[in-house]
PDB file of C-alpha atoms in Angstrom:
ATOM      1  CA  ALA A 389       0.000   0.000   0.000  1.00 97.00           C
ATOM      2  CA  LYS A 390       2.806   2.382   0.876  1.00 96.00           C
ATOM      3  CA  GLY A 391       4.643   1.385  -2.284  1.00 96.00           C
ATOM      4  CA  TYR A 392       1.599   2.320  -4.335  1.00 97.00           C
ATOM      5  CA  GLN A 393       1.437   5.738  -2.671  1.00 96.00           C
ATOM      6  CA  VAL A 394       5.111   6.417  -3.389  1.00 94.00           C
ATOM      7  CA  PHE A 395       5.512   4.922  -6.867  1.00 95.00           C
ATOM      8  CA  GLY A 396       1.941   4.928  -8.190  1.00 94.00           C
ATOM      9  CA  GLU A 397       2.174   1.357  -9.512  1.00 96.00           C
ATOM     10  CA  PRO A 398      -1.370  -0.110  -9.768  1.00 95.00           C
ATOM     11  CA  GLU A 399       0.001  -3.644  -9.321  1.00 98.00           C
ATOM     12  CA  ASP A 400       1.268  -2.706  -5.863  1.00 98.00           C
ATOM     13  CA  LEU A 401      -2.230  -1.674  -4.852  1.00 98.00           C
ATOM     14  CA  LYS A 402      -3.719  -4.890  -6.261  1.00 98.00           C
ATOM     15  CA  ARG A 403      -1.225  -6.969  -4.289  1.00 98.00           C
ATOM     16  CA  ALA A 404      -2.041  -5.083  -1.094  1.00 98.00           C
ATOM     17  CA  GLN A 405      -5.774  -5.592  -1.642  1.00 98.00           C
ATOM     18  CA  LYS A 406      -5.252  -9.291  -2.356  1.00 98.00           C
ATOM     19  CA  ALA A 407      -3.165  -9.698   0.811  1.00 98.00           C
ATOM     20  CA  ALA A 408      -5.786  -7.946   2.945  1.00 98.00           C
ATOM     21  CA  LEU A 409      -8.590 -10.086   1.513  1.00 98.00           C
ATOM     22  CA  PHE A 410      -6.572 -13.235   2.186  1.00 97.00           C
ATOM     23  CA  LEU A 411      -5.987 -12.203   5.792  1.00 97.00           C
ATOM     24  CA  ARG A 412      -9.663 -11.484   6.336  1.00 97.00           C
ATOM     25  CA  GLN A 413     -10.885 -14.675   4.668  1.00 96.00           C
ATOM     26  CA  HIS A 414      -8.303 -17.191   5.864  1.00 97.00           C
ATOM     27  CA  LEU A 415      -6.474 -15.916   8.951  1.00 97.00           C
ATOM     28  CA  TYR A 416      -9.258 -14.261  10.935  1.00 97.00           C
ATOM     29  CA  ASP A 417     -11.929 -16.342  12.666  1.00 96.00           C
ATOM     30  CA  ASP A 418     -14.942 -14.087  13.039  1.00 94.00           C
ATOM     31  CA  LYS A 419     -16.752 -16.488  15.397  1.00 95.00           C
ATOM     32  CA  LYS A 420     -13.837 -16.947  17.801  1.00 94.00           C
ATOM     33  CA  LYS A 421     -12.618 -13.363  17.294  1.00 94.00           C
ATOM     34  CA  ILE A 422      -9.079 -14.629  16.770  1.00 95.00           C
ATOM     35  CA  LEU A 423      -6.360 -13.679  14.284  1.00 97.00           C
ATOM     36  CA  TYR A 424      -4.063 -16.583  13.405  1.00 97.00           C
ATOM     37  CA  ARG A 425      -0.439 -16.156  12.452  1.00 94.00           C
ATOM     38  CA  ARG A 426       0.158 -19.194  10.259  1.00 95.00           C
ATOM     39  CA  TRP A 427      -1.659 -20.684   7.260  1.00 95.00           C
ATOM     40  CA  ARG A 428      -0.706 -23.550   4.964  1.00 94.00           C
ATOM     41  CA  GLU A 429      -2.834 -25.458   2.472  1.00 92.00           C
ATOM     42  CA  GLY A 430      -6.091 -24.482   4.117  1.00 90.00           C
ATOM     43  CA  GLU A 431      -4.971 -25.066   7.690  1.00 94.00           C
ATOM     44  CA  ARG A 432      -4.485 -22.158  10.089  1.00 94.00           C
ATOM     45  CA  GLN A 433      -2.602 -22.517  13.355  1.00 91.00           C
ATOM     46  CA  ALA A 434      -1.087 -20.457  16.182  1.00 93.00           C
ATOM     47  CA  PHE A 435      -3.007 -17.595  17.763  1.00 94.00           C
ATOM     48  CA  GLY A 436      -1.644 -14.206  16.806  1.00 96.00           C
ATOM     49  CA  ILE A 437       0.298 -12.184  19.352  1.00 96.00           C
ATOM     50  CA  ALA A 438      -0.088  -8.436  19.855  1.00 98.00           C
ATOM     51  CA  ASP A 439       2.470  -7.669  17.136  1.00 97.00           C
ATOM     52  CA  ASP A 440       0.374  -9.487  14.529  1.00 98.00           C
ATOM     53  CA  TYR A 441      -2.758  -7.504  15.293  1.00 98.00           C
ATOM     54  CA  ALA A 442      -0.873  -4.199  15.410  1.00 98.00           C
ATOM     55  CA  VAL A 443       0.870  -4.514  12.055  1.00 98.00           C
ATOM     56  CA  VAL A 444      -2.202  -5.869  10.245  1.00 98.00           C
ATOM     57  CA  ILE A 445      -4.259  -2.941  11.537  1.00 98.00           C
ATOM     58  CA  GLN A 446      -1.515  -0.567  10.420  1.00 98.00           C
ATOM     59  CA  GLY A 447      -1.498  -2.158   6.969  1.00 98.00           C
ATOM     60  CA  LEU A 448      -5.280  -1.873   6.681  1.00 98.00           C
ATOM     61  CA  LEU A 449      -5.182   1.839   7.536  1.00 98.00           C
ATOM     62  CA  ASP A 450      -2.434   2.375   4.952  1.00 98.00           C
ATOM     63  CA  LEU A 451      -4.503   0.448   2.409  1.00 98.00           C
ATOM     64  CA  TYR A 452      -7.547   2.585   3.160  1.00 98.00           C
ATOM     65  CA  GLU A 453      -5.446   5.693   2.486  1.00 98.00           C
ATOM     66  CA  SER A 454      -4.596   4.150  -0.895  1.00 98.00           C
ATOM     67  CA  ASP A 455      -7.966   2.974  -2.274  1.00 97.00           C
ATOM     68  CA  PHE A 456     -10.480   4.511   0.221  1.00 97.00           C
ATOM     69  CA  ASP A 457     -12.524   1.338   0.566  1.00 97.00           C
ATOM     70  CA  PRO A 458     -14.311   1.765   3.928  1.00 97.00           C
ATOM     71  CA  GLU A 459     -14.247  -2.018   4.416  1.00 97.00           C
ATOM     72  CA  TRP A 460     -10.589  -1.729   5.421  1.00 98.00           C
ATOM     73  CA  ILE A 461     -11.460   0.752   8.157  1.00 98.00           C
ATOM     74  CA  THR A 462     -14.231  -1.590   9.320  1.00 97.00           C
ATOM     75  CA  PHE A 463     -11.889  -4.588   9.453  1.00 98.00           C
ATOM     76  CA  ALA A 464      -9.212  -2.507  11.180  1.00 98.00           C
ATOM     77  CA  GLU A 465     -11.750  -1.533  13.847  1.00 98.00           C
ATOM     78  CA  VAL A 466     -12.775  -5.172  14.318  1.00 98.00           C
ATOM     79  CA  LEU A 467      -9.162  -6.243  14.843  1.00 98.00           C
ATOM     80  CA  ASN A 468      -8.473  -3.226  17.051  1.00 98.00           C
ATOM     81  CA  ARG A 469     -11.428  -4.139  19.266  1.00 98.00           C
ATOM     82  CA  VAL A 470     -10.104  -7.692  19.632  1.00 98.00           C
ATOM     83  CA  MET A 471      -6.583  -6.410  20.289  1.00 98.00           C
ATOM     84  CA  LEU A 472      -7.814  -4.154  23.077  1.00 98.00           C
ATOM     85  CA  GLU A 473      -9.788  -6.995  24.654  1.00 97.00           C
ATOM     86  CA  ARG A 474      -6.934  -9.511  24.472  1.00 96.00           C
ATOM     87  CA  PHE A 475      -3.754  -7.500  25.021  1.00 97.00           C
ATOM     88  CA  TYR A 476      -4.426  -4.006  26.399  1.00 98.00           C
ATOM     89  CA  ASP A 477      -3.497  -3.249  30.002  1.00 97.00           C
ATOM     90  CA  ASP A 478      -6.463  -1.288  31.375  1.00 95.00           C
ATOM     91  CA  VAL A 479      -4.553  -0.447  34.553  1.00 95.00           C
ATOM     92  CA  ARG A 480      -1.252   0.951  33.271  1.00 96.00           C
ATOM     93  CA  GLY A 481      -1.740   1.227  29.523  1.00 97.00           C
ATOM     94  CA  GLY A 482       0.313  -0.443  26.819  1.00 97.00           C
ATOM     95  CA  PHE A 483      -0.066  -3.868  25.280  1.00 98.00           C
ATOM     96  CA  PHE A 484       1.098  -7.233  26.554  1.00 97.00           C
ATOM     97  CA  MET A 485       2.744  -9.381  23.900  1.00 95.00           C
ATOM     98  CA  THR A 486       0.460 -12.335  24.678  1.00 94.00           C
ATOM     99  CA  ALA A 487      -3.180 -12.691  25.655  1.00 93.00           C
ATOM    100  CA  ALA A 488      -4.222 -14.047  29.058  1.00 88.00           C
ATOM    101  CA  ASP A 489      -5.316 -17.329  27.444  1.00 87.00           C
ATOM    102  CA  GLN A 490      -2.437 -17.556  24.959  1.00 83.00           C
ATOM    103  CA  ASP A 491      -0.496 -20.396  26.581  1.00 80.00           C
ATOM    104  CA  VAL A 492      -1.063 -22.024  29.975  1.00 78.00           C
ATOM    105  CA  HIS A 493       2.690 -22.667  30.252  1.00 84.00           C
ATOM    106  CA  LEU A 494       3.670 -18.993  30.156  1.00 83.00           C
ATOM    107  CA  LEU A 495       4.768 -17.840  33.590  1.00 84.00           C
ATOM    108  CA  LEU A 496       4.202 -14.144  32.935  1.00 87.00           C
ATOM    109  CA  ARG A 497       3.028 -11.653  30.341  1.00 89.00           C
ATOM    110  CA  PHE A 498       5.320  -8.815  29.405  1.00 91.00           C
ATOM    111  CA  LYS A 499       5.235  -5.657  27.316  1.00 95.00           C
ATOM    112  CA  GLU A 500       8.022  -5.153  24.831  1.00 94.00           C
ATOM    113  CA  ASP A 501       9.647  -1.784  25.519  1.00 94.00           C
ATOM    114  CA  GLN A 502      11.989  -1.485  22.532  1.00 95.00           C
ATOM    115  CA  ASP A 503      11.565  -0.868  18.810  1.00 96.00           C
ATOM    116  CA  ASN A 504      14.110  -3.252  17.396  1.00 88.00           C
ATOM    117  CA  VAL A 505      14.182  -4.585  13.825  1.00 90.00           C
ATOM    118  CA  GLU A 506      10.396  -4.548  14.082  1.00 93.00           C
ATOM    119  CA  PRO A 507       8.651  -1.841  16.129  1.00 96.00           C
ATOM    120  CA  SER A 508       7.007  -3.016  19.334  1.00 97.00           C
ATOM    121  CA  ALA A 509       3.301  -3.805  19.402  1.00 98.00           C
ATOM    122  CA  SER A 510       2.628  -0.918  21.772  1.00 98.00           C
ATOM    123  CA  SER A 511       4.382   1.577  19.490  1.00 98.00           C
ATOM    124  CA  VAL A 512       2.450   0.503  16.407  1.00 98.00           C
ATOM    125  CA  ALA A 513      -0.824   0.214  18.321  1.00 98.00           C
ATOM    126  CA  ALA A 514      -0.465   3.702  19.811  1.00 98.00           C
ATOM    127  CA  MET A 515      -0.181   5.165  16.319  1.00 98.00           C
ATOM    128  CA  ASN A 516      -3.080   3.016  15.088  1.00 98.00           C
ATOM    129  CA  LEU A 517      -5.289   4.287  17.893  1.00 98.00           C
ATOM    130  CA  LEU A 518      -4.395   7.903  17.154  1.00 98.00           C
ATOM    131  CA  ARG A 519      -5.161   7.420  13.458  1.00 98.00           C
ATOM    132  CA  LEU A 520      -8.468   5.664  14.168  1.00 98.00           C
ATOM    133  CA  ALA A 521      -9.454   8.511  16.484  1.00 97.00           C
ATOM    134  CA  GLN A 522      -9.032  10.872  13.523  1.00 96.00           C
ATOM    135  CA  PHE A 523     -10.872   8.654  11.049  1.00 97.00           C
ATOM    136  CA  LYS A 524     -13.785   7.926  13.376  1.00 95.00           C
ATOM    137  CA  ASN A 525     -13.955  11.058  15.557  1.00 94.00           C
ATOM    138  CA  ASP A 526     -13.760   8.760  18.583  1.00 95.00           C
ATOM    139  CA  GLU A 527     -11.931  10.195  21.589  1.00 96.00           C
ATOM    140  CA  SER A 528     -11.807   6.805  23.358  1.00 97.00           C
ATOM    141  CA  TYR A 529      -9.154   5.651  20.887  1.00 98.00           C
ATOM    142  CA  ARG A 530      -6.997   8.658  21.655  1.00 97.00           C
ATOM    143  CA  THR A 531      -7.413   8.152  25.407  1.00 98.00           C
ATOM    144  CA  LYS A 532      -6.007   4.615  25.178  1.00 98.00           C
ATOM    145  CA  ALA A 533      -3.173   5.823  22.945  1.00 98.00           C
ATOM    146  CA  ILE A 534      -2.198   8.526  25.451  1.00 98.00           C
ATOM    147  CA  LYS A 535      -2.292   5.990  28.290  1.00 98.00           C
ATOM    148  CA  THR A 536       0.030   3.762  26.256  1.00 98.00           C
ATOM    149  CA  LEU A 537       2.440   6.637  25.642  1.00 98.00           C
ATOM    150  CA  GLU A 538       2.419   7.464  29.355  1.00 98.00           C
ATOM    151  CA  CYS A 539       3.176   3.821  30.179  1.00 97.00           C
ATOM    152  CA  PHE A 540       6.439   4.066  28.239  1.00 97.00           C
ATOM    153  CA  GLY A 541       7.169   7.701  29.069  1.00 97.00           C
ATOM    154  CA  GLY A 542      10.058   6.830  31.357  1.00 96.00           C
ATOM    155  CA  THR A 543      11.772   4.749  28.683  1.00 95.00           C
ATOM    156  CA  MET A 544      11.310   7.447  26.056  1.00 96.00           C
ATOM    157  CA  HIS A 545      12.795  10.018  28.435  1.00 96.00           C
ATOM    158  CA  MET A 546      15.765   7.929  29.603  1.00 96.00           C
ATOM    159  CA  SER A 547      16.518   6.080  26.366  1.00 95.00           C
ATOM    160  CA  PRO A 548      14.719   7.683  23.412  1.00 95.00           C
ATOM    161  CA  ARG A 549      16.693   5.648  20.860  1.00 95.00           C
ATOM    162  CA  ALA A 550      15.006   2.519  22.195  1.00 96.00           C
ATOM    163  CA  LEU A 551      11.562   3.623  21.025  1.00 97.00           C
ATOM    164  CA  PRO A 552      11.736   5.657  17.789  1.00 97.00           C
ATOM    165  CA  SER A 553       8.317   4.432  16.602  1.00 98.00           C
ATOM    166  CA  MET A 554       6.786   5.299  19.949  1.00 98.00           C
ATOM    167  CA  LEU A 555       8.313   8.779  19.625  1.00 98.00           C
ATOM    168  CA  SER A 556       6.620   9.088  16.230  1.00 98.00           C
ATOM    169  CA  ALA A 557       3.308   8.277  17.904  1.00 98.00           C
ATOM    170  CA  LEU A 558       4.081  10.852  20.600  1.00 98.00           C
ATOM    171  CA  ASP A 559       4.741  13.453  17.907  1.00 98.00           C
ATOM    172  CA  PHE A 560       1.420  12.538  16.268  1.00 98.00           C
ATOM    173  CA  ALA A 561      -0.372  12.923  19.607  1.00 98.00           C
ATOM    174  CA  GLU A 562       1.211  16.277  20.482  1.00 97.00           C
ATOM    175  CA  THR A 563       0.974  17.947  17.055  1.00 95.00           C
ATOM    176  CA  PRO A 564      -2.305  19.248  15.590  1.00 94.00           C
ATOM    177  CA  THR A 565      -3.283  16.561  13.084  1.00 94.00           C
ATOM    178  CA  ARG A 566      -4.173  17.464   9.525  1.00 94.00           C
ATOM    179  CA  GLN A 567      -7.168  15.614   8.134  1.00 96.00           C
ATOM    180  CA  VAL A 568      -6.997  15.724   4.352  1.00 97.00           C
ATOM    181  CA  VAL A 569     -10.422  14.803   2.972  1.00 96.00           C
ATOM    182  CA  ILE A 570     -11.094  14.096  -0.688  1.00 96.00           C
ATOM    183  CA  ALA A 571     -14.633  14.651  -1.953  1.00 96.00           C
ATOM    184  CA  GLY A 572     -15.314  13.207  -5.400  1.00 94.00           C
ATOM    185  CA  GLU A 573     -14.703  10.002  -7.328  1.00 94.00           C
ATOM    186  CA  THR A 574     -11.163   8.943  -6.488  1.00 94.00           C
ATOM    187  CA  ALA A 575     -10.740   6.993  -9.740  1.00 92.00           C
ATOM    188  CA  LYS A 576     -11.086  10.160 -11.836  1.00 94.00           C
ATOM    189  CA  LYS A 577      -8.131  12.247 -12.956  1.00 95.00           C
ATOM    190  CA  ASP A 578      -9.005  15.352 -10.939  1.00 95.00           C
ATOM    191  CA  ALA A 579      -9.110  13.391  -7.681  1.00 96.00           C
ATOM    192  CA  GLN A 580      -5.944  11.503  -8.602  1.00 95.00           C
ATOM    193  CA  ALA A 581      -4.177  14.813  -9.190  1.00 96.00           C
ATOM    194  CA  LEU A 582      -5.103  15.941  -5.679  1.00 96.00           C
ATOM    195  CA  LEU A 583      -3.977  12.617  -4.192  1.00 97.00           C
ATOM    196  CA  GLU A 584      -0.638  12.818  -5.985  1.00 96.00           C
ATOM    197  CA  VAL A 585       0.006  16.137  -4.257  1.00 95.00           C
ATOM    198  CA  VAL A 586      -0.594  14.516  -0.866  1.00 96.00           C
ATOM    199  CA  TYR A 587       1.387  11.355  -1.618  1.00 96.00           C
ATOM    200  CA  ALA A 588       4.370  13.363  -2.889  1.00 95.00           C
ATOM    201  CA  ARG A 589       4.874  15.128   0.440  1.00 94.00           C
ATOM    202  CA  PHE A 590       6.189  13.844   3.738  1.00 93.00           C
ATOM    203  CA  LEU A 591       3.340  14.693   6.099  1.00 94.00           C
ATOM    204  CA  PRO A 592       3.769  12.431   9.128  1.00 94.00           C
ATOM    205  CA  VAL A 593       1.032  14.004  11.239  1.00 97.00           C
ATOM    206  CA  LYS A 594      -1.987  13.595   8.988  1.00 97.00           C
ATOM    207  CA  VAL A 595      -4.711  11.198   7.957  1.00 97.00           C
ATOM    208  CA  LEU A 596      -6.057  10.943   4.429  1.00 98.00           C
ATOM    209  CA  ALA A 597      -9.750  10.165   4.111  1.00 97.00           C
ATOM    210  CA  HIS A 598     -12.610  10.167   1.648  1.00 97.00           C
ATOM    211  CA  ALA A 599     -15.792  12.098   2.296  1.00 95.00           C
ATOM    212  CA  SER A 600     -17.738   8.819   2.299  1.00 95.00           C
ATOM    213  CA  LEU A 601     -16.626   8.202   5.899  1.00 95.00           C
ATOM    214  CA  PRO A 602     -19.405   9.227   8.320  1.00 94.00           C
ATOM    215  CA  ALA A 603     -17.109  11.644  10.171  1.00 93.00           C
ATOM    216  CA  PHE A 604     -16.615  13.652   6.950  1.00 93.00           C
ATOM    217  CA  SER A 605     -19.947  13.114   5.192  1.00 91.00           C
ATOM    218  CA  ASP A 606     -20.694  16.834   5.045  1.00 91.00           C
ATOM    219  CA  LYS A 607     -17.759  17.427   2.667  1.00 91.00           C
ATOM    220  CA  LYS A 608     -18.946  17.707  -0.943  1.00 91.00           C
ATOM    221  CA  SER A 609     -17.405  17.917  -4.381  1.00 91.00           C
ATOM    222  CA  SER A 610     -17.966  21.054  -6.424  1.00 89.00           C
ATOM    223  CA  GLY A 611     -19.900  20.892  -9.690  1.00 87.00           C
ATOM    224  CA  GLY A 612     -18.823  17.308 -10.231  1.00 88.00           C
ATOM    225  CA  CYS A 613     -15.171  18.165  -9.655  1.00 94.00           C
ATOM    226  CA  ALA A 614     -13.109  16.683  -6.846  1.00 96.00           C
ATOM    227  CA  VAL A 615     -12.287  18.911  -3.894  1.00 95.00           C
ATOM    228  CA  ALA A 616      -9.642  18.450  -1.200  1.00 95.00           C
ATOM    229  CA  TYR A 617     -10.395  19.761   2.270  1.00 95.00           C
ATOM    230  CA  VAL A 618      -7.606  20.313   4.769  1.00 95.00           C
ATOM    231  CA  CYS A 619      -9.044  20.025   8.261  1.00 93.00           C
ATOM    232  CA  GLU A 620      -7.962  20.200  11.868  1.00 91.00           C
ATOM    233  CA  ASN A 621     -10.237  18.827  14.589  1.00 86.00           C
ATOM    234  CA  PHE A 622     -12.903  18.399  11.875  1.00 87.00           C
ATOM    235  CA  VAL A 623     -12.849  22.132  11.018  1.00 88.00           C
ATOM    236  CA  CYS A 624     -12.046  22.332   7.320  1.00 86.00           C
ATOM    237  CA  LYS A 625     -10.946  24.663   4.573  1.00 78.00           C
ATOM    238  CA  GLU A 626     -11.106  23.910   0.847  1.00 71.00           C
TER     239      GLU A 626
END
């Protein structure tokens, strides 16, 4: 999805969509509310850990910002709800790596406090929650993100190099977030021209949405032409 935004190759977008559909159809059990982390020849095994949920949600949000299919936001919310139920620490904030019922042989549950080769689940999840709060106009997501940031505040202060992704989430939380909303048919050239302007710039503290989302449904195109609104706290300018 990110590759499509940077290079504009339609095949990249198709691959991202195909991967997301596969995950939803084959690796998520809607009845058990479980994401699995392994699949082979029709058999899925091994319950996902917090990292799996976090990065899939992140990928779905990136995919939404590429094709604006609201189904990706819906699926991201479903997984986020499960992640909060299974891994979130309601007392201190942050996310345990494993769920309470993950493995009876585990002696303890811990929270990863470093962004190594892969960012920690809590770092990715904090950013996901902040982004979802912007997409959905839901302050409860932001509250849990802030609690997660506070949980790791000491580590960020004493050893900031240990948590660069968490620092990115902190920057997102502390900086007024731009909501760039496209009104119009995204497949048409005028909308694509607006999207190219957004994709070409490094704007780390922003979300990109289509006016079809309920939170932005009052944003309209103009005379059949696409319009981009730049908003902050849902107050917008054309």
